[in-house]
Amino acid sequence: MDYGIKIWSKNYFKIKDGKVIINHGKKPAIVDIVKDVRSEGYKGPLLIRFPHLIKNQIDTLFESFEKSMKEYSYNGKFNGVFPLKVNQFPNFVIPLTEISQGYNYGLEAGSKPELIIAMSYTNLGSPIIVNGFKDKEMITLGFIAAQMGHDITITIEGINELETILEVAKEMGSPYPNIGLRIRLHSSGIGIWAKSGGINSKFGLTSAELVEAMTMLKQADMLENFKMIHFHIGSQISEISPMKKALREAGNIYAELYKMGATNLNSVDLGGGLAVEYSQHKGIYEKNYTLEEFTSDVVYLLKMIAQNKKVPEPDIYIEAGRFIAASHAIVVAPVLELFSQEYDQKELNLKEKNPPLIDELYELYKIMNENNAIEFLHDSLDHMESLLTLFDLGYIDLIDRSNTEILVHLIIKKAVDLLRNKDLTDIINIQNMIQERYLLNFSIFQSLPDYWGLGQNFPVMPLEKLDEKPTRSASLWDITCDSDGEISFDTQKPLFLHDVNLIEEDYFLCFFLVGAYQETMGMQHNLFTHPTELTVDFDEEGNYEIKNIIEAQNILDILDDMDYDIKDVERRLKQKIEESKKINDDMRSYILGKLYVFLSENCYLKTIAGCKND
Ligand SMILES: *Cc1c(COP(=O)(O)O)cnc(C)c1O
């Protein structure tokens, strides 16, 4: 089983000798890197960044647009900006700006702190684009950026923002930032993130407002600063047709405004939305187009419109965020427990005289073989139902009930084992009932918020044992105390994992394509914070190097972030230990010492009863 790696990994990751390897440099196995890091004491979940994948995505994007422009002899230039809201973490942004130096690649900001990041880290000469709602202070920051020498465009979302720009221009003087107008399209996006486009969208100027903006710019003698029109129809655009529709609309608006006298207008900014294939199952895809198709359509359409309306072909800007960032990060979660691992034969507590159904279960377990496994499995599940009802009615006791659970789980395990080499379709109808629950040392709310909030799937697979057939239909449970912290077994998109004995070996699951949005939107539900992160870089010889390790926050820092006075927390704990009459004096300093160690450690789990570590 390859967990659909060919569908989602773009060959960035491959399977070799049963392990997932990074298809770069000397092609190390991820699990070896994980074990390396853990041996240095970093336990719990890990977020691992691969800057070479940021570079690959930027290269791919630029190459594809440049190829399409060549093919159609397009006269405009291609530029890109990375929208910071997708990932603002320094160990992502700083490598991105270093890697992209050879390109006209900059940053997009939608808030004041993002703008400050852009002003600090954008390579001079590369574009900065400012979107979103702005006050006078934010617009003034844009002017300051222009005066620093940045190529900055402020795209306005409403007429009032233009008024403020004209006001600030008088106060600050030149050089002015470029002005962009965000247009309100009548076409809208598609899918769960579609709300950014359409007549009722939150953003952009209507046609009447565009005309008004032109008049205002002319009157203020600032029409020459109007350079760009901008639109954004939403994220993860699953089909190409809404993008084409939006482009036709935007292209014609560009041409019309140019003809109305905006002769410095030279750019169309497509916003983001370029989709990522997250699917790991054949036949269930998240997008219906390739990058080549996308770039070819964009270039061709804009060329046709420019030709028809006899205006110059505009420079093309894109704000693809998800496309650039998603693949660069993975989350590795150690499995802490298999739910049924406690159901061991030695836990059975059979009596001299058992209820007949239990004797029957025991018999089924003993004589089960490959040929009768499915039938016996069905029988045992029926028996369990009956026995649980008998318990509710008071006819059998807790020992009987415990024997029932243990026997049924033993039967499931034996059946799965017997059927291991048969086609999995043999047990397809009962997968749901015989699923194994895997408890993972991570938080879905922190590390996969879009799964919790939007049902977005992320490819997941074990990092090793890939040369062994996985036999257990699996659901995944995180360590939050929230029943939503679960990725349940889905017969449409089944996940099969290995039956592992965690006392003898570690088992790591890895979620891929988590580099876009998940980190910044992750929430501290139950106070589980951003996991320990690290960067894997490759040198010229192809050897990897681990850099920028940032351990998950320790407990006192977490409370500090919540605005607890941590000195007060420490004082209270200490006082209670010192004054407690339940602690004998020899123990007092020992207990205090232990407590201080715990306070300096991170929130994820270290050990769990019955498991080797974590
Ligand atoms: C969110 C956003 C983007 C990025 O969208 P992706 O789907 O991540 O490519 C680009 N531009 C604007 C204006 C946005 O709001």
GROMACS .gro file of C-alpha atoms and ligand atoms in nm, residues 81-86 108 131-132 155 157 182 193 196 203 230-237 269-275 318-324 516-517, ligand 1:
model
   54
   81VAL     CA    1   0.408   3.766  -0.417
   82PHE     CA    2   0.366   3.532  -0.124
   83PRO     CA    3   0.055   3.615   0.083
   84LEU     CA    4   0.182   3.624   0.440
   85LYS     CA    5  -0.146   3.517   0.596
   86VAL     CA    6  -0.074   3.165   0.466
  108GLU     CA    7   0.174   4.032   0.019
  131ASN     CA    8  -0.451   4.406   0.050
  132GLY     CA    9  -0.728   4.401   0.307
  155THR     CA   10  -0.466   4.792  -0.346
  157GLU     CA   11  -1.083   4.785  -0.112
  182ARG     CA   12  -0.952   4.557  -0.610
  193TRP     CA   13  -1.339   2.895   0.042
  196SER     CA   14  -1.392   3.605  -0.153
  203PHE     CA   15  -1.410   4.294  -0.082
  230HIS     CA   16  -0.655   4.301  -0.839
  231PHE     CA   17  -0.903   4.027  -0.768
  232HIS     CA   18  -0.911   3.707  -0.562
  233ILE     CA   19  -1.186   3.453  -0.602
  234GLY     CA   20  -1.104   3.229  -0.306
  235SER     CA   21  -0.869   2.957  -0.199
  236GLN     CA   22  -0.818   2.602  -0.330
  237ILE     CA   23  -1.005   2.662  -0.655
  269ASP     CA   24  -0.311   4.057  -1.015
  270LEU     CA   25  -0.496   3.724  -1.009
  271GLY     CA   26  -0.490   3.682  -0.634
  272GLY     CA   27  -0.441   3.332  -0.496
  273GLY     CA   28  -0.641   3.015  -0.520
  274LEU     CA   29  -0.409   2.783  -0.708
  275ALA     CA   30  -0.509   2.447  -0.567
  318ILE     CA   31  -0.009   3.601  -0.876
  319GLU     CA   32  -0.058   3.569  -0.499
  320ALA     CA   33  -0.052   3.189  -0.479
  321GLY     CA   34  -0.007   3.101  -0.113
  322ARG     CA   35  -0.125   2.749  -0.052
  323PHE     CA   36   0.049   2.630  -0.370
  324ILE     CA   37   0.387   2.767  -0.254
  516ALA     CA   38  -0.020   2.639   0.438
  517TYR     CA   39  -0.258   2.799   0.689
  615LIG     C1   40  -0.575   3.441   0.107
  615LIG     C2   41  -0.537   3.523  -0.007
  615LIG     C3   42  -0.446   3.474  -0.101
  615LIG     C4   43  -0.386   3.336  -0.096
  615LIG     O1   44  -0.474   3.239  -0.142
  615LIG     P1   45  -0.423   3.088  -0.166
  615LIG     O2   46  -0.545   3.013  -0.192
  615LIG     O3   47  -0.351   3.046  -0.045
  615LIG     O4   48  -0.334   3.091  -0.287
  615LIG     C5   49  -0.408   3.559  -0.203
  615LIG     N1   50  -0.460   3.684  -0.213
  615LIG     C6   51  -0.550   3.731  -0.126
  615LIG     C7   52  -0.602   3.869  -0.141
  615LIG     C8   53  -0.592   3.653  -0.021
  615LIG     O5   54  -0.682   3.701   0.066
   0.00000   0.00000   0.00000
